[in-house]
PDB file of C-alpha atoms in Angstrom:
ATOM      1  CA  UNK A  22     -53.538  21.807  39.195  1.00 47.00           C
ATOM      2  CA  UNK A  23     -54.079  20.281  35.628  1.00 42.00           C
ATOM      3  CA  UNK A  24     -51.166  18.891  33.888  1.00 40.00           C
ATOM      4  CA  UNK A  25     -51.032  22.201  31.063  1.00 42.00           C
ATOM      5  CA  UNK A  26     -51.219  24.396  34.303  1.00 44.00           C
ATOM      6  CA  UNK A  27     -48.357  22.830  36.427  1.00 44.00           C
ATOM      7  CA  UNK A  28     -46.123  22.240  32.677  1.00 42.00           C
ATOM      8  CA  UNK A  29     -46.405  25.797  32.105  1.00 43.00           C
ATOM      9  CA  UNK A  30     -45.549  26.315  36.002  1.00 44.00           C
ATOM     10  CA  UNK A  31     -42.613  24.259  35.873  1.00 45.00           C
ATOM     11  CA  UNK A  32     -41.485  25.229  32.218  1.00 45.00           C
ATOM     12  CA  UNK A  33     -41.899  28.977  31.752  1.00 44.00           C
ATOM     13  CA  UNK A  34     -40.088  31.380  32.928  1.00 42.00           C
ATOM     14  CA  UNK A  35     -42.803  33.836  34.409  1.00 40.00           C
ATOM     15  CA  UNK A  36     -41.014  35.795  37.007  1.00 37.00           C
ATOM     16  CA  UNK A  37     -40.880  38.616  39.944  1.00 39.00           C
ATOM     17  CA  UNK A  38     -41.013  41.626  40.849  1.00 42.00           C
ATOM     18  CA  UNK A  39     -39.313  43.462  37.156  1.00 45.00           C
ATOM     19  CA  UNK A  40     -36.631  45.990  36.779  1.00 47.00           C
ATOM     20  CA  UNK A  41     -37.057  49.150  37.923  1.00 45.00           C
ATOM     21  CA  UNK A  42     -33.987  49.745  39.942  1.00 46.00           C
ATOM     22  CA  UNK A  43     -32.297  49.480  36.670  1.00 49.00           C
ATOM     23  CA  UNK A  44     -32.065  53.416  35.943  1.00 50.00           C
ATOM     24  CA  UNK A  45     -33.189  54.695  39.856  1.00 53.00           C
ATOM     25  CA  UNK A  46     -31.713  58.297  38.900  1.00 57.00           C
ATOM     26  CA  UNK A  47     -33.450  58.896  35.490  1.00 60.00           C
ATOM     27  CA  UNK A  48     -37.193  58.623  36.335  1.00 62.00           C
ATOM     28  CA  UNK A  49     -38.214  58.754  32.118  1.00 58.00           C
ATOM     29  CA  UNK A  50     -36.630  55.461  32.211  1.00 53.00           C
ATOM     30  CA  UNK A  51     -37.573  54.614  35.601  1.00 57.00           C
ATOM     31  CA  UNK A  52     -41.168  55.194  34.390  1.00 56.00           C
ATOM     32  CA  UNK A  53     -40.543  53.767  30.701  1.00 50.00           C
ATOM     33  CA  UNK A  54     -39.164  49.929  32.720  1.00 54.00           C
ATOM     34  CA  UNK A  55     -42.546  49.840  34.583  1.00 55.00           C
ATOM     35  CA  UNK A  56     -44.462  50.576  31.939  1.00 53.00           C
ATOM     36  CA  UNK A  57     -42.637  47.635  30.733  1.00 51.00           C
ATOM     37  CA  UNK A  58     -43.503  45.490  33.504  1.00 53.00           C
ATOM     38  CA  UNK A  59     -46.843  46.261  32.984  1.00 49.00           C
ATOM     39  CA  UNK A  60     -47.204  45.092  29.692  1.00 50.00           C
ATOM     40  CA  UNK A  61     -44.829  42.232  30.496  1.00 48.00           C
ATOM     41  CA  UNK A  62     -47.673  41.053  33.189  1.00 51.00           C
ATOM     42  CA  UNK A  63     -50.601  42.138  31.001  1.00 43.00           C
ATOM     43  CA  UNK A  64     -49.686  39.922  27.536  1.00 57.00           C
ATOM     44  CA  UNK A  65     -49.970  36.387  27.261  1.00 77.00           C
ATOM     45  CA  UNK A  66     -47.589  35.087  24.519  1.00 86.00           C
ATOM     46  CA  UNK A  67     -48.844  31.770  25.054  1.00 90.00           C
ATOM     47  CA  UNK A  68     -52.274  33.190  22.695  1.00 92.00           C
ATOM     48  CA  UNK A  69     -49.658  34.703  20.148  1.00 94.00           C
ATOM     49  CA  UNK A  70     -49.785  32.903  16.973  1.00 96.00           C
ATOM     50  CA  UNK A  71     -46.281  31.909  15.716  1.00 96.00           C
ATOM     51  CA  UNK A  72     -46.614  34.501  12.783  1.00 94.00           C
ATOM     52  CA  UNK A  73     -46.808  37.385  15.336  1.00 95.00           C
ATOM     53  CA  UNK A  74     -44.891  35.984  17.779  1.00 95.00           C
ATOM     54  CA  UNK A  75     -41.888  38.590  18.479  1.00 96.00           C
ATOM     55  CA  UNK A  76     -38.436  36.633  20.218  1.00 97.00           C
ATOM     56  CA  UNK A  77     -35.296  36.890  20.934  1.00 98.00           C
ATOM     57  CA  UNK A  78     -32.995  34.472  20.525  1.00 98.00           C
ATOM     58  CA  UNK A  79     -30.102  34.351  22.672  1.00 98.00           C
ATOM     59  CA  UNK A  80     -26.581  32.360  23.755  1.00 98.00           C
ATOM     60  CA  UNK A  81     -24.369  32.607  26.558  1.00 98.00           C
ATOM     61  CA  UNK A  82     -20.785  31.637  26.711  1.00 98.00           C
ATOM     62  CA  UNK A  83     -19.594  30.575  30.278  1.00 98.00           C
ATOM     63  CA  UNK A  84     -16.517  29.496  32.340  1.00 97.00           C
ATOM     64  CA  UNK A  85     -18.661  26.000  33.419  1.00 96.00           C
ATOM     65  CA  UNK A  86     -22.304  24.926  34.067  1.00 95.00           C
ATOM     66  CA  UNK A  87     -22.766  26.069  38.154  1.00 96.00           C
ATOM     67  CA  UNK A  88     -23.573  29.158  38.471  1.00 96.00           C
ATOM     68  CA  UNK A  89     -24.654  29.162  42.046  1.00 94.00           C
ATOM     69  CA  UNK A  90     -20.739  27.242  42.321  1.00 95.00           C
ATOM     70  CA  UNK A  91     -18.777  30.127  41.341  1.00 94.00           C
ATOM     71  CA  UNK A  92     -18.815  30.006  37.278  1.00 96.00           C
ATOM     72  CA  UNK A  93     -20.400  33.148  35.185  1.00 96.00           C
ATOM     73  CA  UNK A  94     -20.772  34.757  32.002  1.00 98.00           C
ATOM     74  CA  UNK A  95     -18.529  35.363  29.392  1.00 98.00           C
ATOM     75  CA  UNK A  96     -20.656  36.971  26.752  1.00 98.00           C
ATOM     76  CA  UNK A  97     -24.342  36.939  25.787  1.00 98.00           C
ATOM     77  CA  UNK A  98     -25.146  37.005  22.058  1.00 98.00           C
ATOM     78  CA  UNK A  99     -28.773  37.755  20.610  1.00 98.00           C
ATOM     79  CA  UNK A 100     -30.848  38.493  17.469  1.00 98.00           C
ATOM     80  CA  UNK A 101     -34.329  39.349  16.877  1.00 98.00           C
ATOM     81  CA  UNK A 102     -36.753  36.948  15.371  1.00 98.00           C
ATOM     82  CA  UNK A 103     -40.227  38.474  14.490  1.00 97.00           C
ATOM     83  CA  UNK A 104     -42.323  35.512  13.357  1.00 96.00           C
ATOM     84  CA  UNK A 105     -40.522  33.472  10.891  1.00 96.00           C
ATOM     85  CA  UNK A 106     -38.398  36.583   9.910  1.00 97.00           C
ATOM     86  CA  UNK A 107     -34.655  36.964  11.249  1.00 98.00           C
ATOM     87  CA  UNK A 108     -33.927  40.300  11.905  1.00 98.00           C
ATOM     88  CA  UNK A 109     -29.894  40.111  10.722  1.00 95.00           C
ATOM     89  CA  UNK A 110     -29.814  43.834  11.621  1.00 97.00           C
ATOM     90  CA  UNK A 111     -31.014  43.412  14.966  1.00 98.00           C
ATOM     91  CA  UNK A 112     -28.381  41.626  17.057  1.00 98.00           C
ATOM     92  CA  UNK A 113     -26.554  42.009  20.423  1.00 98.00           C
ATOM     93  CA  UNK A 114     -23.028  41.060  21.615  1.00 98.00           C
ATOM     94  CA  UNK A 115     -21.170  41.900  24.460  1.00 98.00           C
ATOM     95  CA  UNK A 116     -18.789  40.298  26.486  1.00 98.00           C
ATOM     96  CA  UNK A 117     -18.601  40.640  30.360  1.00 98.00           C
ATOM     97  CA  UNK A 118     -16.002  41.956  32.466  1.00 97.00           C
ATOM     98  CA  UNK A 119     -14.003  39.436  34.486  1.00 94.00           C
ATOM     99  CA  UNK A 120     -10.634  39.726  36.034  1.00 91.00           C
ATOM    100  CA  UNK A 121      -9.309  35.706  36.370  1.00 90.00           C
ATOM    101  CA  UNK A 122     -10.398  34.477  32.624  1.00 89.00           C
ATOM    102  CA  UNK A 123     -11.339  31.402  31.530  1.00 95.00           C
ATOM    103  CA  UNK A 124      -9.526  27.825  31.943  1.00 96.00           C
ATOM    104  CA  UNK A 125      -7.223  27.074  29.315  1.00 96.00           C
ATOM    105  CA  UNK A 126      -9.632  24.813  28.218  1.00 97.00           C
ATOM    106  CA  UNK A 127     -12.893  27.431  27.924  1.00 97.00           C
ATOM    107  CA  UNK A 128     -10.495  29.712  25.882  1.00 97.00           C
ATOM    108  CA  UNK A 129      -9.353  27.401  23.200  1.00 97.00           C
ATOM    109  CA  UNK A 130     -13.358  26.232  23.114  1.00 96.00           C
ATOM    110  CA  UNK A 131     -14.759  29.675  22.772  1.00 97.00           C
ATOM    111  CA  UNK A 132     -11.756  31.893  21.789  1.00 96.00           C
ATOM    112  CA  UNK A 133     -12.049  34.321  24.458  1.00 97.00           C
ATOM    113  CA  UNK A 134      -9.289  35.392  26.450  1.00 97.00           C
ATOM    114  CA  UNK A 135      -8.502  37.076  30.178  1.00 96.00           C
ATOM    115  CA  UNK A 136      -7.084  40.522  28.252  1.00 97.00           C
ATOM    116  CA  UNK A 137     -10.723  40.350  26.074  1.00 97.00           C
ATOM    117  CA  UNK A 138     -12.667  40.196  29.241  1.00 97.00           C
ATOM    118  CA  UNK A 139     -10.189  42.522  31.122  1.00 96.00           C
ATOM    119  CA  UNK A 140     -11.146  45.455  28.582  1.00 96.00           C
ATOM    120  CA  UNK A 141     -15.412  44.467  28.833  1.00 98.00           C
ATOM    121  CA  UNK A 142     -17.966  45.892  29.939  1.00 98.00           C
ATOM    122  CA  UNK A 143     -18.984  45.122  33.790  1.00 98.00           C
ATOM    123  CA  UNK A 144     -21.437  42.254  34.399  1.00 98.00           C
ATOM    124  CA  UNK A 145     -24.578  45.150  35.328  1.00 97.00           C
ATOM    125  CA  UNK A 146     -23.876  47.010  32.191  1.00 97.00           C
ATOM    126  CA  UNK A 147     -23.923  44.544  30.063  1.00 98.00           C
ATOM    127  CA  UNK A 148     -27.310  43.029  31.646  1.00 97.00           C
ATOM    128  CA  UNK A 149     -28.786  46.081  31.390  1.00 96.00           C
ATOM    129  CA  UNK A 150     -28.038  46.947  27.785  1.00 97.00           C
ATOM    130  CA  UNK A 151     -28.976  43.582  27.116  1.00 98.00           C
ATOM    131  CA  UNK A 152     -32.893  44.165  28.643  1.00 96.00           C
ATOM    132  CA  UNK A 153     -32.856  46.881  26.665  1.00 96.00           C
ATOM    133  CA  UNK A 154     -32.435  45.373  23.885  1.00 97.00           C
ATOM    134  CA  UNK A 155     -34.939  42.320  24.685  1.00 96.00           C
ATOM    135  CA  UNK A 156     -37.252  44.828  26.188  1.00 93.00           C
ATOM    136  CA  UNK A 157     -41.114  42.536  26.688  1.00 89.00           C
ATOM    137  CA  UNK A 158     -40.134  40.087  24.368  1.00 94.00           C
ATOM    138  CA  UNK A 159     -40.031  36.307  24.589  1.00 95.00           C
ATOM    139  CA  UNK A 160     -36.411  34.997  25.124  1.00 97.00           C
ATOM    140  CA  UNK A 161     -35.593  31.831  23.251  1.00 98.00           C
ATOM    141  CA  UNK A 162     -32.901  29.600  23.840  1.00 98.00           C
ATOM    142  CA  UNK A 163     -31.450  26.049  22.493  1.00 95.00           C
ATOM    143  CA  UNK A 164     -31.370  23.566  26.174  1.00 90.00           C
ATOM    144  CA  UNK A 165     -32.642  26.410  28.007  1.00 95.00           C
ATOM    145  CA  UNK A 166     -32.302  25.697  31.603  1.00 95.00           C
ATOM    146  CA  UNK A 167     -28.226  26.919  30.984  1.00 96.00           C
ATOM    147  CA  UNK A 168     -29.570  30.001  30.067  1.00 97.00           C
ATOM    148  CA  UNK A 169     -31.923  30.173  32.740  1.00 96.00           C
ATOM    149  CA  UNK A 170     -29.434  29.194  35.849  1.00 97.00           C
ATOM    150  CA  UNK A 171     -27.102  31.461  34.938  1.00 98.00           C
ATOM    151  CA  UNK A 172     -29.312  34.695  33.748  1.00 98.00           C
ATOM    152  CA  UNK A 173     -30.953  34.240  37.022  1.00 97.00           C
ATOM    153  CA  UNK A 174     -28.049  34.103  39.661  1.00 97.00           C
ATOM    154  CA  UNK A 175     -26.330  36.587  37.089  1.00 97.00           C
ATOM    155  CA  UNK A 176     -29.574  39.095  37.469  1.00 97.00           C
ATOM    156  CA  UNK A 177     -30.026  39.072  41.206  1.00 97.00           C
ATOM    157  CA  UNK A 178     -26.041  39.122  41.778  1.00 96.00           C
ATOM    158  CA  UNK A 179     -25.702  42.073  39.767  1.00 96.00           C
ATOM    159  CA  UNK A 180     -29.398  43.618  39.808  1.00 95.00           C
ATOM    160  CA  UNK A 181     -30.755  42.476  42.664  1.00 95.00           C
ATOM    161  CA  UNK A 182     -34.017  42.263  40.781  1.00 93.00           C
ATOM    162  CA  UNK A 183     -35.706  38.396  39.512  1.00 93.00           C
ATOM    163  CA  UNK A 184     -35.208  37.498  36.186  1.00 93.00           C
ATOM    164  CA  UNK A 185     -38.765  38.173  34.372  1.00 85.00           C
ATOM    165  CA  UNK A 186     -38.521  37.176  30.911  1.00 90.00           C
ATOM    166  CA  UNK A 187     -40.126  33.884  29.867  1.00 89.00           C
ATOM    167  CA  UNK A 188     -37.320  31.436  28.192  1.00 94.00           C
ATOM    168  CA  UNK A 189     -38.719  29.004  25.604  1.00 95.00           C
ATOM    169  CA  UNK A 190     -36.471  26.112  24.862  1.00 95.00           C
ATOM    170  CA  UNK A 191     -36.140  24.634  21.019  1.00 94.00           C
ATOM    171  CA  UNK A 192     -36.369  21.212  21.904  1.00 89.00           C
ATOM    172  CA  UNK A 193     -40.001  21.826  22.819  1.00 89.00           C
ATOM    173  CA  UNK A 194     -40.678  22.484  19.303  1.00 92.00           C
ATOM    174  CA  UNK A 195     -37.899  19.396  18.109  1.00 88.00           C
ATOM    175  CA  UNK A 196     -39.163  17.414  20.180  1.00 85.00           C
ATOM    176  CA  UNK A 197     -42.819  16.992  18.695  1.00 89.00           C
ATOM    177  CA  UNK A 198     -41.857  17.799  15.053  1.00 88.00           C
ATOM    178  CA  UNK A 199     -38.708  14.943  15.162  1.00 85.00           C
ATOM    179  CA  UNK A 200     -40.000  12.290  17.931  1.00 77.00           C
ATOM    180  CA  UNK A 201     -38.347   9.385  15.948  1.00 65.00           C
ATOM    181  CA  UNK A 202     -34.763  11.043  15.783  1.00 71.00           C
ATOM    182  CA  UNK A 203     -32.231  11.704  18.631  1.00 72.00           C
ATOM    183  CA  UNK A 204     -31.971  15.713  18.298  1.00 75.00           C
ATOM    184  CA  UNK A 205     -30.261  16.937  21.439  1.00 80.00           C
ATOM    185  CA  UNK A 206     -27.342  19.274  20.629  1.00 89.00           C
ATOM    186  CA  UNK A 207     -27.461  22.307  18.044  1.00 93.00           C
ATOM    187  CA  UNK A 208     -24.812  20.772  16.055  1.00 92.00           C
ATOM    188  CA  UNK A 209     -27.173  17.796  15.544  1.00 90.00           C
ATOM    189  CA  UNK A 210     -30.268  19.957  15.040  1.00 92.00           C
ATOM    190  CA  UNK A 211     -28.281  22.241  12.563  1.00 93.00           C
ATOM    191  CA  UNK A 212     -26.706  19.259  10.727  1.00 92.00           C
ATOM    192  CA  UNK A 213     -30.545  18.467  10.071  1.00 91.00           C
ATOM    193  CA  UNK A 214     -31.603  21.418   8.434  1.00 92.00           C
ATOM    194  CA  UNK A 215     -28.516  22.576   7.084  1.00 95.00           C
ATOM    195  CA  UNK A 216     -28.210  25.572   9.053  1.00 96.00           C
ATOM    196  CA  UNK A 217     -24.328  26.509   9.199  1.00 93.00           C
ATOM    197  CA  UNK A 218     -22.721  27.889  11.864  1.00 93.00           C
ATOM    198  CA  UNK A 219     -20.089  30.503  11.292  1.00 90.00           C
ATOM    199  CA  UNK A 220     -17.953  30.589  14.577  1.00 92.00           C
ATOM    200  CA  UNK A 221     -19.309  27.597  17.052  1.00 94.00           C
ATOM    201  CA  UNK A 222     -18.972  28.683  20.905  1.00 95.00           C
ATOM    202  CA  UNK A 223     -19.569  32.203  20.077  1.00 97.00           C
ATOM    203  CA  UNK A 224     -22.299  33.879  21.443  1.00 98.00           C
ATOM    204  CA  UNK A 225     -23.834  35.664  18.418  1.00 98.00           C
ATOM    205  CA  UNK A 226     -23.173  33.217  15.898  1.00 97.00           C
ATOM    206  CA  UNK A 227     -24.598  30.354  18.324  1.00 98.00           C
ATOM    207  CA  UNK A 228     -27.340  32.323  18.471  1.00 98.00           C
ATOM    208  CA  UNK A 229     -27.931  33.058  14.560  1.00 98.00           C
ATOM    209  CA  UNK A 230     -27.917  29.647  14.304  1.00 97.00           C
ATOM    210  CA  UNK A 231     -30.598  28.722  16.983  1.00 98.00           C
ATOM    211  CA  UNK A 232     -32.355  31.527  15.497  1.00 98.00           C
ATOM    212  CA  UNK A 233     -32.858  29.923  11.992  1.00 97.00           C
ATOM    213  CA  UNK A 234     -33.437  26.745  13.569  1.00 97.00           C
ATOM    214  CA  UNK A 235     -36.263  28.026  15.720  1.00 97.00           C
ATOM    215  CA  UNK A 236     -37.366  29.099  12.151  1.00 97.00           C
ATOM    216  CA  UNK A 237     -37.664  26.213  10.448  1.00 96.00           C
ATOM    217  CA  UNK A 238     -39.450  24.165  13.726  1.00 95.00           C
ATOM    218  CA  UNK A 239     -41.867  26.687  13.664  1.00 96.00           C
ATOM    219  CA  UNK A 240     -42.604  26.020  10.272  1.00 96.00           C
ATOM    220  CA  UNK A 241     -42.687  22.299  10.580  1.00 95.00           C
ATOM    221  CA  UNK A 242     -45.023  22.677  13.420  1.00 95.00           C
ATOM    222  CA  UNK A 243     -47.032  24.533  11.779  1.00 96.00           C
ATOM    223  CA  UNK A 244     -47.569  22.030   9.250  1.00 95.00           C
ATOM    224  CA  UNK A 245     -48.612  19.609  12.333  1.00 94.00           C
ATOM    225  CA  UNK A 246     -51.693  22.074  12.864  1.00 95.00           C
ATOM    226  CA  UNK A 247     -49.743  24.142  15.641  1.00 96.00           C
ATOM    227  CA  UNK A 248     -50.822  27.421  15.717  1.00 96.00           C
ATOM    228  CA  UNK A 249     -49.781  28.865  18.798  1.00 95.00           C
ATOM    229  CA  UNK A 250     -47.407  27.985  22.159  1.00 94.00           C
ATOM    230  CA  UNK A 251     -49.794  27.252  24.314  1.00 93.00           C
ATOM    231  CA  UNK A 252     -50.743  24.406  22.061  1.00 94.00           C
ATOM    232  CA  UNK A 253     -47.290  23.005  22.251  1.00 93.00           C
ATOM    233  CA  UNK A 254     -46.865  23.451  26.140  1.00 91.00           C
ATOM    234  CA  UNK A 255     -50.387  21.329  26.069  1.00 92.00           C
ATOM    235  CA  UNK A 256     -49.459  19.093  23.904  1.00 91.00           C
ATOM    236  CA  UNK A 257     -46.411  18.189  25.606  1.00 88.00           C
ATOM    237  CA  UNK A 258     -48.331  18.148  28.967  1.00 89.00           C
ATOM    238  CA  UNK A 259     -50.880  15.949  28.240  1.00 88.00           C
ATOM    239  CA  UNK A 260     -48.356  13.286  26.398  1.00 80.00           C
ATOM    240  CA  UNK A 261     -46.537  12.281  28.699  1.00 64.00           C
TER     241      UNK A 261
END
């Protein structure tokens, strides 16, 4: 396997077997999800210039960092990014059902109490409203493997389907536009572009805030002569 081949392998986020049990008594949407997975399989975003490039950028807040050791989700916030356009009007927010809340010490991080979570909506609800809203599109993310453990043991626990979406991470964009500076957390990577953040360790507003700064690395990286993903996934491949 050549080294773009097994990056992309390792990297992206290419999954199983899709949705469809998701609405089993409604066969419109039953058909409408598979039609879904069809396109899902059939479009290569890595041949998507930036400019047409359709994501959605999300955040999770959670009780820890193991999923697979007991922790979960506490709420998943998104907005819709279609090429270097935020779509403010185009967000999601929910927070999941749980009946034990967070540690003292999640709650005073992210606000978020036992009664808030006691009156949410159920972990499958939530996921599903949430695909709705994400339907084909890319899922971006800042340090995306969090993101990726926990939507994946979160999706077969309460789905029992694979999680499909591709997840691209920001740093792969950060870390070819800013190799001489230490970028690793969003605070440091807002700080750098100015980007504010209106409530820090809240879903949404996390993810407004990843959203404008997987703006402005597109645009830098554009400058660098990328045009598309798949010449960032090689680049990083064959640089190592």
């Amino acid at each position: 396997m050549n080294p773009f081949s097994q990056f992309v392998k390792d990297l992206s986020d290419r999954l199983g077997n899709g949705f469809s049990s998701l609405n089993q008594n409604d066969p419109a949407k039953v058909a409408y999800v598979r039609n879904l997975e069809r396109q899902m399989k059939n479009k290569d975003v890595l041949d998507i210039p930036f400019e047409d490039l359709n994501v959605i950028v999300f955040d999770l807040e959670t009780t820890g960092f193991y999923p697979y050791k007991g922790d979960h989700i506490l709420s998943i916030g998104a907005v819709k990014v279609e090429g270097t356009h935020i779509k403010e009007e185009e967000t999601f927010y929910s927070l999941v059902y749980n009946d034990t809340g967070p540690s003292q010490e999640i709650e005073e991080l992210t606000g978020i109490t036992k009664e808030m979570l006691e009156s949410a909506a159920p972990l499958r609800d939530v996921l599903k409203d949430f695909y709705s809203f994400v339907k084909g599109d890319v899922l971006v993310a800042h340090h995306a493997n969090h993101e990726k453990q926990f939507m994946s043991h979160a999706t077969w626990l309460a789905l029992r389907k694979n999680f499909q979406h591709r997840i691209v991470d920001t740093s792969f964009l950060t870390k070819i536009v800013h190799q001489d500076q230490s970028m690793m957390s969003l605070d440091d990577c807002c700080a750098h572009y100015g980007i504010g953040i209106e409530q820090r360790h809240h879903a949404l507003y996390d993810a407004k805030a990843t959203a404008e700064l997987w703006v402005e690395s597109i645009r830098d990286i554009q400058q660098k002569g990328f045009i598309k993903l798949q010449d960032v996934y090689t680049y990083l491949a064959t640089s190592k």
